[in-house]
Short mmCIF file of C-alpha atoms in Angstrom, two decimals:
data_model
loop_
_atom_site.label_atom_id
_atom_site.label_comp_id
_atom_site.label_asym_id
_atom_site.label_seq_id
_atom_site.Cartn_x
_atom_site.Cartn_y
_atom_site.Cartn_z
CA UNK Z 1 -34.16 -52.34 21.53
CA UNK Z 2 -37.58 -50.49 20.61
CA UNK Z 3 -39.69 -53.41 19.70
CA UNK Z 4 -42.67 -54.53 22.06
CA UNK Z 5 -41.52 -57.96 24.73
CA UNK Z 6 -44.16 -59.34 24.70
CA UNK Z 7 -47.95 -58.26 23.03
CA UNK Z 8 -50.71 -58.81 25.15
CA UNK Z 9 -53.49 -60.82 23.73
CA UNK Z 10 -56.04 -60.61 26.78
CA UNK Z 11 -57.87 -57.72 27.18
CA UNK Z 12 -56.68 -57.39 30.66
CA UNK Z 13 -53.49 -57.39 29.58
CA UNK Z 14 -54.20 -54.94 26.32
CA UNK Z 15 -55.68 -52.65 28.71
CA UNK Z 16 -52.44 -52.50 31.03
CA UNK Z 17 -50.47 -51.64 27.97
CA UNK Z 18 -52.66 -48.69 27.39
CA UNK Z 19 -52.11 -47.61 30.80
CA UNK Z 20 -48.52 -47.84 30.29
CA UNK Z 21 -48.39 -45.58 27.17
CA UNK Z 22 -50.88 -43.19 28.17
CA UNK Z 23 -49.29 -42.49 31.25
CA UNK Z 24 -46.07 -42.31 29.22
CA UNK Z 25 -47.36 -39.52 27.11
CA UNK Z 26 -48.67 -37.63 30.63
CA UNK Z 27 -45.34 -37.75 32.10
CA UNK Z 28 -43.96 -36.19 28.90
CA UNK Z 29 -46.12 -32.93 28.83
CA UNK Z 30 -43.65 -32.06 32.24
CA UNK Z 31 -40.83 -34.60 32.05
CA UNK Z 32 -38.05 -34.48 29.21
CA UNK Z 33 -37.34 -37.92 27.76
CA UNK Z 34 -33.87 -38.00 29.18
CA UNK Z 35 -35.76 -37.79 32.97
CA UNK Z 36 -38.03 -39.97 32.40
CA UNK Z 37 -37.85 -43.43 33.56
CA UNK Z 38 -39.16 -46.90 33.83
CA UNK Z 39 -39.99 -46.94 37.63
CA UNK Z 40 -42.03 -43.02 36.84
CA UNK Z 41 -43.99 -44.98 34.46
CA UNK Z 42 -44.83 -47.79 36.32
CA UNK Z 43 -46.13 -45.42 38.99
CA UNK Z 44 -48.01 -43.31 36.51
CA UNK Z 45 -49.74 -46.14 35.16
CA UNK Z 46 -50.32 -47.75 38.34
CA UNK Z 47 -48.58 -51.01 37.48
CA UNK Z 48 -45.63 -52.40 38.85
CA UNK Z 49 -42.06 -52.44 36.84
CA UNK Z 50 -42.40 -56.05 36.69
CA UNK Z 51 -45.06 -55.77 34.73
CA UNK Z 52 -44.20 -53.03 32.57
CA UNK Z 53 -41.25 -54.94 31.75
CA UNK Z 54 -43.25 -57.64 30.14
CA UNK Z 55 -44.55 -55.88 27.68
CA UNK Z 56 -41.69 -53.29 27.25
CA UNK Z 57 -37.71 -53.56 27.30
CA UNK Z 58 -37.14 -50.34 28.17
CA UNK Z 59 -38.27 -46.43 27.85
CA UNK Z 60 -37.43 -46.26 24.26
CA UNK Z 61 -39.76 -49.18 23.46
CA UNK Z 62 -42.52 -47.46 25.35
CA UNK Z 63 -42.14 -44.44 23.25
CA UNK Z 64 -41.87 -46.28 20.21
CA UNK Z 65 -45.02 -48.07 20.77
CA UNK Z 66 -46.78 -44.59 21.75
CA UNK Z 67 -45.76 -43.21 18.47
CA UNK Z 68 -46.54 -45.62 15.90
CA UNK Z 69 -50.17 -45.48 17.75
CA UNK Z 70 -50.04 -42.25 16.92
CA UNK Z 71 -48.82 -42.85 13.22
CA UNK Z 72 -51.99 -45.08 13.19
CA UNK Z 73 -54.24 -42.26 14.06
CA UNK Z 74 -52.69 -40.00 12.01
CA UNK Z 75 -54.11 -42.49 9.16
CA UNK Z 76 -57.25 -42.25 10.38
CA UNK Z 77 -57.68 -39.26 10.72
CA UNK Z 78 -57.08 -38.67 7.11
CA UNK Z 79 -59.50 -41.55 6.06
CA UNK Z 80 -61.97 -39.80 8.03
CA UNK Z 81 -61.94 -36.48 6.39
CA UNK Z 82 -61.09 -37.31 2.84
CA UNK Z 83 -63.88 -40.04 3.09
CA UNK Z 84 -66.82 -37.65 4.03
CA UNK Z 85 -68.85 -35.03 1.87
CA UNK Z 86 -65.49 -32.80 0.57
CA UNK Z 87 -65.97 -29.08 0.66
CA UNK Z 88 -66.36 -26.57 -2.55
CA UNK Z 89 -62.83 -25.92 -2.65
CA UNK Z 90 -59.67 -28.08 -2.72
CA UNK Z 91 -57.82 -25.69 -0.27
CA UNK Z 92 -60.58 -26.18 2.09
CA UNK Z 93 -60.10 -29.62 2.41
CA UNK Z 94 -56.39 -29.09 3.12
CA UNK Z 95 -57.38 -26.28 5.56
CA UNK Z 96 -59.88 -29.10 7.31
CA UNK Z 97 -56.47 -31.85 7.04
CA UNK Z 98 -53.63 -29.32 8.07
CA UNK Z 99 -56.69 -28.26 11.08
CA UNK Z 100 -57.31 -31.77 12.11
CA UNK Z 101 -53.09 -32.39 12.44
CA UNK Z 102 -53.16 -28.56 14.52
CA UNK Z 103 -55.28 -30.02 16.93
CA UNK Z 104 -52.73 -33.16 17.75
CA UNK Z 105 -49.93 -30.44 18.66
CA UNK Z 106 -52.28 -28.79 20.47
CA UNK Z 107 -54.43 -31.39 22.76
CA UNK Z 108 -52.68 -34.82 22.12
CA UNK Z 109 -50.57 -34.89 25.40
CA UNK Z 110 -46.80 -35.52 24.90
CA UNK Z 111 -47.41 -35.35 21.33
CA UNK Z 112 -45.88 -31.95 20.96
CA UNK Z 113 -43.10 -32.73 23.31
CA UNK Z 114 -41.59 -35.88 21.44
CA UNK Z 115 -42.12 -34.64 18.18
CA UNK Z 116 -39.42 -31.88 19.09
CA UNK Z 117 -37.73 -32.96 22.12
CA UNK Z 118 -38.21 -37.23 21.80
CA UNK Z 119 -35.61 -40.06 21.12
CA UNK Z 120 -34.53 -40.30 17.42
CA UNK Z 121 -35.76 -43.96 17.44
CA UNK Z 122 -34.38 -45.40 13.70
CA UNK Z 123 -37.05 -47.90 13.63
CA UNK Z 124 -40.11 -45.56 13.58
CA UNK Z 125 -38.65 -43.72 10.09
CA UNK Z 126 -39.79 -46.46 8.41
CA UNK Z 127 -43.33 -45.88 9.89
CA UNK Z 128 -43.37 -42.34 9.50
CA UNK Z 129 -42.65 -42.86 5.62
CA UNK Z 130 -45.24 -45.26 5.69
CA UNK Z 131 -47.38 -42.93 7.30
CA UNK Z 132 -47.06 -40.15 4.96
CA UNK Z 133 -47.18 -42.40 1.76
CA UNK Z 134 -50.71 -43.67 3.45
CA UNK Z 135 -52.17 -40.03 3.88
CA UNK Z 136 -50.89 -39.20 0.60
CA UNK Z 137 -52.57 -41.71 -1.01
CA UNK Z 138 -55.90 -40.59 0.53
CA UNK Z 139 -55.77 -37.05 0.00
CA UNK Z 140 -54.75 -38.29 -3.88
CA UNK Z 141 -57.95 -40.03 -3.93
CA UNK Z 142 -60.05 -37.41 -2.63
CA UNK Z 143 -58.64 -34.79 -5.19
CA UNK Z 144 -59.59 -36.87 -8.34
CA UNK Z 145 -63.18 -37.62 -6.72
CA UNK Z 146 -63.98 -34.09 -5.73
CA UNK Z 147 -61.28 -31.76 -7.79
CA UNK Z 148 -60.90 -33.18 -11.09
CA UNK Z 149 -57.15 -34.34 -10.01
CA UNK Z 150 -55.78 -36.42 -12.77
CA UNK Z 151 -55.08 -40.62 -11.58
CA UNK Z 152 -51.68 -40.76 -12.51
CA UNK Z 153 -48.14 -41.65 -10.69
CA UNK Z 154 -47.44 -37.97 -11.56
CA UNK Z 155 -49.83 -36.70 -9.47
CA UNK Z 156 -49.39 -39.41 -6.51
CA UNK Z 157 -45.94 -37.95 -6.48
CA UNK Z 158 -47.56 -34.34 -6.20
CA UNK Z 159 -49.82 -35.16 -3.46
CA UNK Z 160 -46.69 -37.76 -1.54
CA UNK Z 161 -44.63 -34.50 -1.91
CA UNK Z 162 -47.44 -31.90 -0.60
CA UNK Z 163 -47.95 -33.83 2.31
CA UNK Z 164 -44.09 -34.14 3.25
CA UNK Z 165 -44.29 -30.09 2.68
CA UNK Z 166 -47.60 -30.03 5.34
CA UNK Z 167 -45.96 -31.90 7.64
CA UNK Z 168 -42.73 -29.73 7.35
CA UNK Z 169 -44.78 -26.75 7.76
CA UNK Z 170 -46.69 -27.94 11.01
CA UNK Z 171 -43.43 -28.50 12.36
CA UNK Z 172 -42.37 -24.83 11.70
CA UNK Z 173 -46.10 -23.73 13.26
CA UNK Z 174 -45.41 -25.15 16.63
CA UNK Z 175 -41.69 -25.15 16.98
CA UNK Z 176 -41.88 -21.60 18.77
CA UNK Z 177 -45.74 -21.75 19.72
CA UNK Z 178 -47.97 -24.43 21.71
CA UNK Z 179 -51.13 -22.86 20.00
CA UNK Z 180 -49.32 -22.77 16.59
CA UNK Z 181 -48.64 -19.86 14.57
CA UNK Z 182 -51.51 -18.86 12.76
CA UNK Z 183 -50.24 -17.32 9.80
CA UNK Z 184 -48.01 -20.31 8.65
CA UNK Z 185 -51.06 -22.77 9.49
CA UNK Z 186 -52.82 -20.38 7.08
CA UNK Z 187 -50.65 -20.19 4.54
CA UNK Z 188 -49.46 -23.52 4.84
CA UNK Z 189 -53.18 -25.27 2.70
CA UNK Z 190 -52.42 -21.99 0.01
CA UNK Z 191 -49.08 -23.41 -0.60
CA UNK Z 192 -49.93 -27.25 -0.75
CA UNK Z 193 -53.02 -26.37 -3.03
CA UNK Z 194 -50.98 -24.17 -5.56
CA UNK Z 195 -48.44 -26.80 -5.73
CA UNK Z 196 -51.05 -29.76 -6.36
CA UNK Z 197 -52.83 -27.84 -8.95
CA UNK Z 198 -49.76 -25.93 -10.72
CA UNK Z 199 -50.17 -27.85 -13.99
CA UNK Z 200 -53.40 -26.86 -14.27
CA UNK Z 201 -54.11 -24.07 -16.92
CA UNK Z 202 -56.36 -22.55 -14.26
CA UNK Z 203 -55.64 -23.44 -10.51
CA UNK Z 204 -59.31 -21.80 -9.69
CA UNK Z 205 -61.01 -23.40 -12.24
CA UNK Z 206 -59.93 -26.93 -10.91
CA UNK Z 207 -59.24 -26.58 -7.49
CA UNK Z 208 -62.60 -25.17 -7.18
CA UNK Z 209 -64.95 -27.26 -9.21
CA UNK Z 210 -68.02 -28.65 -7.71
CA UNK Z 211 -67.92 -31.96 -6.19
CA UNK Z 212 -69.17 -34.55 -7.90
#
């Protein structure tokens, strides 16, 4: 079971469930997911099992509930770039997305660790399609405000596929290195730019027009 017992409606009680996942995500920056347990997150959070187990049926659920608050930032975190003054170029504004996403890896504790080392929970794919389909739609937004990106399904499909290709290549950036590696990062807005552009009759032309 991954879903959530009971969701608090206090704040007392909202705040208690924070405690619960953020101490979740601390344990997992030293503890593999197969060590970690129930009572060590009780104790982390300061709470006792009792009480975790109101909210939470077991680790799984815990973990679920930490990810799809990530998912949720990851949303927002796309709103907030795509949504403020875009720079000259369309790569740049990958560069600032694909940075933005680096930073999670690097700083988000236990982020890094269950992206490559977590539970293979069925119930968050769903989510993470949703996820990608959300930030998709925002950096397709942003590209026909600032980049002269065509509105059409074609080119939703372009930016629903460059995203799943960012995402892919994030993975490959930290799979070996905490701090990422820098050339894939680097390489990794060329490629999604080329790709969103390529039926352009001049990628630099469009990719680079002012913003309007």
């Amino acid at each position: 079971m991954t879903e959530q017992v009971h969701k608090p409606q206090q704040q007392r009680s909202r705040e208690k469930v924070t405690r619960i996942l953020e101490a979740t995500a601390t344990l997992l920056e030293t503890t593999s997911y197969e060590e970690l347990g129930t009572k060590l997150i009780a104790a982390e959070a300061g709470v006792s099992v009792g009480v975790l187990y109101r909210y939470f049926a077991d680790k799984e659920a815990i973990v679920a509930s930490l990810v799809h608050r990530w998912f949720q930032v990851d949303v927002q975190i796309a709103e907030r770039i795509t949504e403020e003054p875009l720079p000259q170029c369309s790569q740049e504004l990958l560069e600032k997305l694909l940075s933005a996403y680096a930073d999670r890896f690097r700083m988000e504790p236990g982020y890094r660790r269950v992206w490559y080392h977590g539970p293979r929970i069925a119930a968050l794919r769903a989510d993470g399609r949703q996820t990608d389909q959300a930030i998709a739609e925002r950096v397709h937004k942003a590209l026909v405000r600032g980049y002269a990106m065509p509105d059409t399904e074609q080119f939703r499909r372009r930016a629903r596929l460059a995203v799943e290709v960012g995402g892919n290549l994030l993975d490959l950036a930290f799979r070996e290195s905490a701090e990422g590696d820098p050339e894939i990062l680097a390489d990794a807005a060329l490629m999604m730019d080329r790709y969103l552009f390529a039926p352009s009759t001049s990628v630099s032309e469009r990719s680079c027009k002012s913003v309007t």
